[in-house]
Amino acid sequence: MTVIARERHNGTGLTGTGLLARLAFRRDRIALPASVYVIVALVAGTAYTFKKLYPTAAGRAALAASGEANPALRFLYGRLDGDSLGSLTTWRYGVWAGIFAALMAIFVVIRHTRTDEEAGRLELVGSAVVGRGAALAAALTTAAVANVVIALLLCAVLPLTGLSAAGSGALGLGIGCCGLAFTGITAVAAQLASRARAARGIALGVLGVAFMLRGAGDAAGASGPSWLSWVSPLGWIQLARPFAAERWWVLALPLATFALGVGLAVGLAAHRDLGAGLLPDRPGRPTASVFLQNPFGLAWRLQWGTLAGWVTGYAFIFAASGAAAKGIGQLFGTSSALQREFTRLGGQAAITNAYLAALMLLAGLVAAAYATSAILRLRDEETDGRAEEVLATATGRIRWALGHIGVAVAGTALLLAVAGVATGLGYGLRVGSAGHQVARLLGAAFAQLPSALVLAAVAVLLFGLAPRAAVAGAWTAVGLVVAIALFGQVLQLSHWVMDISPFTHAPRLPGGTVSAAPLVWLCLAALALAAAGLAGLRRRDIG
């Protein structure tokens, strides 16, 4: 009788939630503080930067007028509620900080629920005196605490930059509550899908729809369907009107979404089996297609969904960014300091070319991050034991690795092509020369390909020679290159440090000069690093 009572208690209760929450914080002891720091530093740094770049009310008013008059900028950043430093900070990074908080919540909740369940860890934990709902409660607690910390830090830090306490509270709470809303949404996604990748895809899809609805509503203006912003959790951040007659009641919307999501997730979790999802799994075909009978086809099948998400995001973001280029000279002309810094980043004297060149640099950096993640899928396949099943067939190690490398190379080229075409169309349609702009920006985007492939080759090298350090080492290399690209010129680093980044050697296009020698050397470096990694893979143990 005692055993039956204990089993019922374990099946429905929250016993062990505190222990699992402490374990989750320990597992995320690096990623979680880093995410919180980046979000807080991004918003606070923007407030400080605007204070330095626009010290006068006239300059801030000119910037606000230029930003409000550009539909593409309203799509990317949102509407402006005034021209104060706080309003400009909310406009520039309020929505994007909410996106980063939502992404943090998505990855934390999925990792500690569906990923652990898929790997069999929750079944092992559940064999002890742990309630069935403890894992979900621990994941929700972890994500919720992180978002609360973000809100509290922003409320404390932003006033130190000279912003009002009330506006800082509205902005900080808006960003934190947006993260809470997606915590609840992700908890529901984790119950619907039976795989972590699918659950993550559902949550990211909701985030993408929220961004599009908010962007469409803000870009439409007062005469269009501005009500679309009200149905998006990302829109609620600015609709709370930080630093402009705050609407505190709007913060009840994300909190209600969080509560509704948590309640729905708990109810759904009680009506499904461990390891299963509520959405039916789509059965595969009884026999594999010819395309799946080679390593490249298998790698493509495993990664095409992720690549499709990247392509969709590239298309929308770079099309909107390209459309904003038409008025960028007027926008940055309101601050000579900002114009100098942006020109330095883009590497051109003409501000429009500098802006477009900076966009292509950004496309290359993000494509390098995609390439790194695609290469590191090899490590996931190895640690999860799936690589051994493939290598037990007639497929050799090099062919297996080349399949994923081929997907990474093709995906990186595709992303850069999408960035060039989308930016060219966005800018060209507004200036009346779409064909010409697409051609030159497509070339500018492909000029970043060798640099992105060098970082992918670094991941291959680490995977072949030091597999245990591959993930940390590869992402450290990406982070270092991004830091050099964004802050190297501003900090006036020596050319020895700048030359570490392969993107330093790529031409700044459009508008710059092109030299074939650096591109050839970058390609040769990528080939050499990848070859060394594959040679190491042939000689080491798998697993």
C-alpha positions as semicolon CSV with decimal commas, in nm:
position;residue;x (nm);y (nm);z (nm)
1;M;0,000;0,000;0,000
2;T;0,288;0,231;0,085
3;V;0,454;0,151;-0,246
4;I;0,134;0,230;-0,439
5;A;0,093;0,559;-0,254
6;R;0,453;0,649;-0,324
7;E;0,414;0,567;-0,694
8;R;0,107;0,786;-0,714
9;H;0,291;1,060;-0,534
10;N;0,586;1,030;-0,770
11;G;0,357;1,030;-1,073
12;T;0,169;1,349;-0,999
13;G;0,361;1,551;-0,741
14;L;0,644;1,803;-0,747
15;T;0,875;1,613;-0,514
16;G;1,239;1,687;-0,598
17;T;1,171;2,011;-0,785
18;G;1,423;2,202;-0,575
19;L;1,698;1,947;-0,636
20;L;1,634;1,939;-1,011
21;A;1,627;2,318;-1,022
22;R;1,966;2,337;-0,849
23;L;2,096;2,079;-1,094
24;A;1,964;2,284;-1,387
25;F;2,135;2,599;-1,256
26;R;2,457;2,404;-1,215
27;R;2,440;2,269;-1,571
28;D;2,374;2,621;-1,702
29;R;2,620;2,794;-1,472
30;I;2,811;2,939;-1,769
31;A;2,551;2,983;-2,043
32;L;2,281;3,138;-1,822
33;P;2,491;3,415;-1,660
34;A;2,647;3,489;-1,999
35;S;2,302;3,528;-2,158
36;V;2,183;3,755;-1,878
37;Y;2,496;3,967;-1,900
38;V;2,472;4,007;-2,279
39;I;2,108;4,121;-2,265
40;V;2,162;4,366;-1,981
41;A;2,488;4,500;-2,126
42;L;2,329;4,540;-2,469
43;V;2,045;4,758;-2,343
44;A;2,251;4,955;-2,093
45;G;2,534;5,001;-2,343
46;T;2,287;5,133;-2,599
47;A;2,156;5,390;-2,352
48;Y;2,510;5,503;-2,273
49;T;2,603;5,516;-2,642
50;F;2,300;5,726;-2,735
51;K;2,388;5,965;-2,452
52;K;2,734;6,015;-2,602
53;L;2,632;6,024;-2,968
54;Y;2,327;6,250;-2,925
55;P;2,400;6,492;-2,641
56;T;2,155;6,756;-2,768
57;A;1,777;6,749;-2,788
58;A;1,792;6,865;-3,151
59;G;2,007;6,569;-3,253
60;R;1,777;6,324;-3,076
61;A;1,471;6,482;-3,237
62;A;1,628;6,452;-3,582
63;L;1,713;6,086;-3,521
64;A;1,361;6,012;-3,397
65;A;1,206;6,184;-3,698
66;S;1,427;5,991;-3,941
67;G;1,358;5,659;-3,771
68;E;0,983;5,713;-3,753
69;A;0,967;5,815;-4,120
70;N;1,136;5,493;-4,239
71;P;0,893;5,193;-4,257
72;A;1,182;4,946;-4,284
73;L;1,334;5,072;-3,959
74;R;0,994;5,055;-3,790
75;F;0,970;4,693;-3,906
76;L;1,313;4,611;-3,763
77;Y;1,302;4,810;-3,439
78;G;0,946;4,929;-3,380
79;R;0,776;5,262;-3,336
80;L;0,914;5,560;-3,146
81;D;0,731;5,715;-2,851
82;G;0,920;6,041;-2,822
83;D;1,279;6,151;-2,872
84;S;1,422;6,113;-2,521
85;L;1,726;5,896;-2,454
86;G;1,502;5,635;-2,296
87;S;1,263;5,630;-2,591
88;L;1,551;5,590;-2,835
89;T;1,697;5,307;-2,625
90;T;1,361;5,131;-2,619
91;W;1,325;5,176;-2,994
92;R;1,672;5,045;-3,074
93;Y;1,694;4,738;-2,853
94;G;1,367;4,690;-2,667
95;V;1,227;4,440;-2,917
96;W;1,560;4,273;-2,982
97;A;1,636;4,234;-2,612
98;G;1,295;4,069;-2,583
99;I;1,392;3,834;-2,867
100;F;1,716;3,741;-2,690
101;A;1,530;3,681;-2,362
102;A;1,280;3,463;-2,549
103;L;1,561;3,264;-2,712
104;M;1,723;3,208;-2,375
105;A;1,393;3,083;-2,233
106;I;1,332;2,853;-2,531
107;F;1,669;2,681;-2,509
108;V;1,661;2,650;-2,129
109;V;1,312;2,499;-2,110
110;I;1,365;2,257;-2,398
111;R;1,702;2,146;-2,265
112;H;1,571;2,056;-1,920
113;T;1,248;1,895;-2,038
114;R;1,227;1,743;-2,384
115;T;1,603;1,701;-2,441
116;D;1,653;1,522;-2,109
117;E;1,344;1,313;-2,175
118;E;1,462;1,218;-2,522
119;A;1,805;1,120;-2,388
120;G;1,651;0,898;-2,119
121;R;1,775;1,104;-1,826
122;L;1,430;1,187;-1,697
123;E;1,336;0,820;-1,692
124;L;1,644;0,752;-1,480
125;V;1,564;1,044;-1,248
126;G;1,200;0,939;-1,230
127;S;1,300;0,600;-1,088
128;A;1,390;0,783;-0,765
129;V;1,154;0,965;-0,531
130;V;1,085;1,244;-0,781
131;G;0,744;1,366;-0,889
132;R;0,650;1,344;-1,254
133;G;0,601;1,719;-1,278
134;A;0,929;1,804;-1,105
135;A;1,137;1,827;-1,423
136;L;0,890;2,064;-1,589
137;A;0,865;2,275;-1,275
138;A;1,245;2,292;-1,243
139;A;1,285;2,400;-1,605
140;L;1,018;2,668;-1,567
141;T;1,181;2,788;-1,246
142;T;1,523;2,813;-1,410
143;A;1,398;3,014;-1,707
144;A;1,171;3,230;-1,493
145;V;1,447;3,318;-1,245
146;A;1,681;3,415;-1,530
147;N;1,418;3,650;-1,678
148;V;1,339;3,800;-1,339
149;V;1,710;3,867;-1,286
150;I;1,726;4,039;-1,626
151;A;1,431;4,261;-1,534
152;L;1,575;4,351;-1,193
153;L;1,922;4,426;-1,329
154;L;1,782;4,652;-1,600
155;C;1,571;4,833;-1,341
156;A;1,886;4,892;-1,137
157;V;2,141;4,960;-1,413
158;L;1,950;5,183;-1,655
159;P;1,900;5,468;-1,405
160;L;2,279;5,478;-1,365
161;T;2,300;5,590;-1,730
162;G;2,075;5,886;-1,659
163;L;1,738;5,735;-1,753
164;S;1,431;5,775;-1,538
165;A;1,353;5,507;-1,281
166;A;0,992;5,465;-1,397
167;G;1,085;5,423;-1,763
168;S;1,372;5,191;-1,673
169;G;1,132;4,978;-1,472
170;A;0,880;4,961;-1,755
171;L;1,149;4,863;-2,008
172;G;1,320;4,611;-1,780
173;L;0,994;4,449;-1,674
174;G;0,873;4,445;-2,035
175;I;1,181;4,256;-2,151
176;G;1,171;4,015;-1,857
177;C;0,798;3,954;-1,895
178;C;0,847;3,885;-2,267
179;G;1,093;3,612;-2,169
180;L;0,837;3,476;-1,922
181;A;0,570;3,467;-2,192
182;F;0,792;3,252;-2,413
183;T;0,880;3,037;-2,114
184;G;0,514;2,938;-2,096
185;I;0,486;2,900;-2,473
186;T;0,792;2,675;-2,484
187;A;0,660;2,460;-2,201
188;V;0,356;2,385;-2,416
189;A;0,575;2,311;-2,720
190;A;0,774;2,062;-2,511
191;Q;0,455;1,865;-2,448
192;L;0,338;1,868;-2,809
193;A;0,646;1,732;-2,986
194;S;0,819;1,405;-2,910
195;R;1,163;1,531;-3,014
196;A;1,364;1,820;-2,875
197;R;1,442;1,952;-3,222
198;A;1,074;1,960;-3,317
199;A;0,973;2,123;-2,988
200;R;1,242;2,385;-3,033
201;G;1,123;2,441;-3,387
202;I;0,765;2,501;-3,271
203;A;0,875;2,757;-3,012
204;L;1,109;2,932;-3,255
205;G;0,830;2,935;-3,512
206;V;0,602;3,111;-3,266
207;L;0,880;3,363;-3,199
208;G;0,922;3,422;-3,573
209;V;0,548;3,477;-3,619
210;A;0,548;3,716;-3,323
211;F;0,829;3,917;-3,482
212;M;0,652;3,932;-3,818
213;L;0,321;4,040;-3,663
214;R;0,491;4,306;-3,456
215;G;0,696;4,425;-3,755
216;A;0,395;4,442;-3,986
217;G;0,191;4,631;-3,729
218;D;0,466;4,882;-3,654
219;A;0,562;4,935;-4,020
220;A;0,200;4,992;-4,123
221;G;0,168;5,310;-3,918
222;A;-0,153;5,463;-3,791
223;S;-0,334;5,416;-4,124
224;G;-0,261;5,041;-4,147
225;P;-0,330;4,732;-3,935
226;S;-0,133;4,856;-3,635
227;W;-0,345;4,625;-3,417
228;L;-0,114;4,342;-3,525
229;S;0,141;4,469;-3,275
230;W;-0,107;4,401;-2,994
231;V;-0,121;4,026;-3,069
232;S;0,256;3,984;-3,046
233;P;0,441;3,936;-2,714
234;L;0,731;4,129;-2,867
235;G;0,503;4,424;-2,938
236;W;0,395;4,445;-2,575
237;I;0,741;4,572;-2,475
238;Q;0,699;4,898;-2,667
239;L;0,323;4,917;-2,616
240;A;0,396;4,954;-2,244
241;R;0,542;5,292;-2,353
242;P;0,860;5,303;-2,140
243;F;0,978;5,660;-2,083
244;A;0,655;5,798;-2,236
245;A;0,350;5,787;-2,009
246;E;0,400;5,423;-1,909
247;R;0,111;5,179;-1,950
248;W;0,179;4,941;-1,664
249;W;-0,133;4,737;-1,732
250;V;0,015;4,610;-2,061
251;L;0,263;4,403;-1,858
252;A;-0,032;4,189;-1,747
253;L;-0,054;4,048;-2,101
254;P;0,281;3,859;-2,100
255;L;0,223;3,751;-1,740
256;A;-0,115;3,610;-1,837
257;T;0,047;3,433;-2,133
258;F;0,304;3,282;-1,897
259;A;0,039;3,164;-1,653
260;L;-0,179;3,023;-1,930
261;G;0,117;2,844;-2,089
262;V;0,228;2,692;-1,760
263;G;-0,123;2,574;-1,677
264;L;-0,172;2,426;-2,022
265;A;0,168;2,255;-2,016
266;V;0,097;2,097;-1,677
267;G;-0,238;1,970;-1,801
268;L;-0,089;1,829;-2,120
269;A;0,199;1,664;-1,935
270;A;-0,049;1,471;-1,723
271;H;-0,213;1,319;-2,033
272;R;0,089;1,185;-2,221
273;D;0,337;0,904;-2,175
274;L;0,697;0,968;-2,082
275;G;0,903;0,999;-2,399
276;A;0,600;1,067;-2,620
277;G;0,444;1,385;-2,751
278;L;0,082;1,475;-2,812
279;L;0,140;1,542;-3,180
280;P;0,159;1,214;-3,373
281;D;0,497;1,120;-3,516
282;R;0,497;1,104;-3,893
283;P;0,610;0,756;-3,996
284;G;0,886;0,738;-4,251
285;R;0,880;0,543;-4,573
286;P;0,943;0,168;-4,544
287;T;1,256;0,198;-4,760
288;A;1,508;0,479;-4,787
289;S;1,527;0,683;-5,105
290;V;1,835;0,672;-5,323
291;F;1,929;1,015;-5,191
292;L;1,953;0,879;-4,835
293;Q;2,189;0,599;-4,935
294;N;2,495;0,822;-4,917
295;P;2,647;1,028;-4,631
296;F;2,565;1,365;-4,786
297;G;2,198;1,272;-4,832
298;L;2,175;1,156;-4,470
299;A;2,344;1,472;-4,344
300;W;2,112;1,686;-4,555
301;R;1,808;1,500;-4,423
302;L;1,922;1,564;-4,067
303;Q;1,997;1,932;-4,114
304;W;1,763;2,068;-4,381
305;G;1,499;2,182;-4,131
306;T;1,749;2,391;-3,937
307;L;1,885;2,540;-4,258
308;A;1,533;2,628;-4,373
309;G;1,482;2,826;-4,054
310;W;1,809;3,012;-4,107
311;V;1,717;3,090;-4,467
312;T;1,377;3,226;-4,367
313;G;1,528;3,449;-4,103
314;Y;1,796;3,575;-4,344
315;A;1,540;3,657;-4,610
316;F;1,321;3,870;-4,384
317;I;1,593;4,043;-4,183
318;F;1,818;4,136;-4,475
319;A;1,529;4,242;-4,698
320;A;1,413;4,483;-4,428
321;S;1,769;4,597;-4,357
322;G;1,829;4,659;-4,727
323;A;1,509;4,860;-4,755
324;A;1,632;5,078;-4,467
325;A;1,947;5,170;-4,664
326;K;1,769;5,438;-4,867
327;G;1,736;5,674;-4,573
328;I;2,042;5,562;-4,381
329;G;2,248;5,866;-4,476
330;Q;1,987;6,099;-4,332
331;L;1,955;5,882;-4,021
332;F;2,327;5,864;-3,942
333;G;2,384;6,220;-4,056
334;T;2,219;6,333;-3,733
335;S;2,536;6,227;-3,547
336;S;2,883;6,283;-3,688
337;A;3,031;6,044;-3,430
338;L;2,792;5,765;-3,528
339;Q;2,861;5,830;-3,895
340;R;3,237;5,798;-3,836
341;E;3,200;5,474;-3,637
342;F;2,962;5,317;-3,888
343;T;3,186;5,414;-4,179
344;R;3,480;5,262;-3,993
345;L;3,288;4,936;-3,948
346;G;3,182;4,925;-4,312
347;G;3,520;5,040;-4,436
348;Q;3,384;5,291;-4,690
349;A;3,369;5,667;-4,713
350;A;3,015;5,672;-4,853
351;I;2,771;5,613;-4,570
352;T;2,526;5,406;-4,778
353;N;2,803;5,177;-4,903
354;A;2,939;5,159;-4,548
355;Y;2,597;5,049;-4,423
356;L;2,558;4,786;-4,697
357;A;2,914;4,661;-4,642
358;A;2,845;4,630;-4,270
359;L;2,534;4,428;-4,351
360;M;2,738;4,191;-4,566
361;L;2,995;4,158;-4,287
362;L;2,713;4,074;-4,047
363;A;2,580;3,818;-4,296
364;G;2,924;3,657;-4,310
365;L;2,962;3,645;-3,933
366;V;2,621;3,488;-3,879
367;A;2,679;3,245;-4,168
368;A;3,003;3,142;-3,997
369;A;2,803;3,067;-3,682
370;Y;2,567;2,850;-3,889
371;A;2,861;2,668;-4,050
372;T;3,011;2,601;-3,708
373;S;2,685;2,459;-3,574
374;A;2,647;2,239;-3,886
375;I;2,999;2,100;-3,843
376;L;2,947;2,037;-3,472
377;R;2,650;1,817;-3,560
378;L;2,921;1,558;-3,622
379;R;3,008;1,570;-3,253
380;D;2,642;1,532;-3,156
381;E;2,608;1,229;-3,380
382;E;2,921;1,080;-3,221
383;T;2,830;1,139;-2,857
384;D;2,472;1,016;-2,907
385;G;2,596;0,690;-3,053
386;R;2,444;0,735;-3,400
387;A;2,782;0,769;-3,569
388;E;2,874;0,413;-3,475
389;E;2,563;0,282;-3,648
390;V;2,653;0,464;-3,969
391;L;3,019;0,363;-3,954
392;A;2,921;0,000;-3,896
393;T;2,813;-0,004;-4,261
394;A;3,039;0,032;-4,562
395;T;3,064;0,408;-4,498
396;G;3,407;0,524;-4,387
397;R;3,486;0,800;-4,142
398;I;3,600;1,048;-4,404
399;R;3,291;1,000;-4,621
400;W;3,069;1,037;-4,316
401;A;3,240;1,359;-4,209
402;L;3,247;1,496;-4,564
403;G;2,869;1,458;-4,582
404;H;2,818;1,703;-4,295
405;I;3,099;1,928;-4,418
406;G;2,932;1,942;-4,758
407;V;2,602;2,045;-4,598
408;A;2,783;2,315;-4,396
409;V;2,955;2,456;-4,706
410;A;2,642;2,446;-4,919
411;G;2,429;2,594;-4,641
412;T;2,676;2,877;-4,580
413;A;2,683;2,964;-4,950
414;L;2,303;2,953;-4,963
415;L;2,269;3,184;-4,663
416;L;2,509;3,438;-4,813
417;A;2,326;3,420;-5,146
418;V;1,995;3,485;-4,969
419;A;2,150;3,777;-4,779
420;G;2,284;3,933;-5,099
421;V;1,965;3,888;-5,299
422;A;1,735;3,998;-5,014
423;T;1,942;4,307;-4,936
424;G;1,969;4,392;-5,304
425;L;1,595;4,360;-5,356
426;G;1,511;4,553;-5,042
427;Y;1,739;4,841;-5,138
428;G;1,700;4,820;-5,514
429;L;1,321;4,829;-5,516
430;R;1,328;5,149;-5,315
431;V;1,585;5,325;-5,536
432;G;1,456;5,185;-5,867
433;S;1,753;4,965;-5,968
434;A;1,676;4,620;-5,829
435;G;1,874;4,424;-6,090
436;H;2,192;4,623;-6,045
437;Q;2,174;4,620;-5,664
438;V;2,105;4,246;-5,647
439;A;2,407;4,172;-5,867
440;R;2,655;4,383;-5,673
441;L;2,529;4,281;-5,329
442;L;2,529;3,914;-5,426
443;G;2,896;3,952;-5,510
444;A;2,956;4,140;-5,186
445;A;2,793;3,859;-4,988
446;F;2,996;3,585;-5,159
447;A;3,315;3,776;-5,080
448;Q;3,253;3,676;-4,716
449;L;3,231;3,304;-4,797
450;P;3,603;3,215;-4,764
451;S;3,623;3,383;-4,423
452;A;3,315;3,197;-4,299
453;L;3,457;2,867;-4,424
454;V;3,780;2,923;-4,230
455;L;3,580;2,919;-3,907
456;A;3,398;2,606;-4,022
457;A;3,740;2,448;-4,089
458;V;3,849;2,537;-3,736
459;A;3,552;2,336;-3,608
460;V;3,656;2,043;-3,831
461;L;4,012;2,065;-3,699
462;L;3,900;2,059;-3,337
463;F;3,653;1,777;-3,400
464;G;3,927;1,564;-3,555
465;L;4,210;1,638;-3,314
466;A;4,044;1,740;-2,986
467;P;3,682;1,620;-2,992
468;R;3,615;1,689;-2,624
469;A;3,711;2,054;-2,671
470;A;3,548;2,088;-3,014
471;V;3,225;2,256;-2,906
472;A;3,379;2,504;-2,662
473;G;3,679;2,573;-2,885
474;A;3,481;2,625;-3,204
475;W;3,233;2,865;-3,045
476;T;3,516;3,050;-2,871
477;A;3,674;3,106;-3,212
478;V;3,344;3,240;-3,346
479;G;3,302;3,470;-3,047
480;L;3,657;3,601;-3,082
481;V;3,610;3,678;-3,451
482;V;3,279;3,853;-3,386
483;A;3,436;4,063;-3,109
484;I;3,726;4,165;-3,335
485;A;3,491;4,252;-3,622
486;L;3,258;4,464;-3,409
487;F;3,499;4,626;-3,164
488;G;3,847;4,594;-3,310
489;Q;3,846;4,926;-3,493
490;V;3,667;5,105;-3,210
491;L;3,924;4,985;-2,954
492;Q;4,206;5,057;-3,204
493;L;4,356;4,711;-3,167
494;S;4,691;4,644;-3,333
495;H;4,692;4,498;-3,682
496;W;4,839;4,175;-3,537
497;V;4,522;4,123;-3,335
498;M;4,297;4,232;-3,621
499;D;4,464;3,987;-3,858
500;I;4,354;3,696;-3,638
501;S;4,006;3,731;-3,782
502;P;3,966;3,594;-4,136
503;F;3,702;3,862;-4,199
504;T;3,972;4,130;-4,167
505;H;4,117;4,002;-4,496
506;A;3,786;3,994;-4,684
507;P;3,710;4,293;-4,911
508;R;3,459;4,547;-4,785
509;L;3,195;4,540;-5,055
510;P;3,008;4,708;-5,214
511;G;3,228;5,001;-5,305
512;G;3,566;4,869;-5,200
513;T;3,854;4,723;-5,396
514;V;3,880;4,350;-5,462
515;S;4,205;4,156;-5,450
516;A;4,211;3,788;-5,537
517;A;4,516;3,702;-5,326
518;P;4,351;3,727;-4,978
519;L;4,053;3,523;-5,094
520;V;4,279;3,252;-5,235
521;W;4,482;3,237;-4,915
522;L;4,165;3,212;-4,706
523;C;4,042;2,922;-4,920
524;L;4,377;2,745;-4,888
525;A;4,375;2,796;-4,510
526;A;4,026;2,648;-4,488
527;L;4,132;2,345;-4,693
528;A;4,446;2,291;-4,484
529;L;4,261;2,312;-4,151
530;A;3,986;2,078;-4,270
531;A;4,238;1,828;-4,408
532;A;4,425;1,825;-4,076
533;G;4,099;1,765;-3,892
534;L;4,000;1,477;-4,120
535;A;4,346;1,323;-4,080
536;G;4,302;1,334;-3,704
537;L;3,955;1,179;-3,731
538;R;4,102;0,877;-3,915
539;R;4,343;0,805;-3,631
540;R;4,140;0,861;-3,315
541;D;3,881;0,650;-3,140
542;I;3,512;0,717;-3,205
543;G;3,314;0,813;-2,900
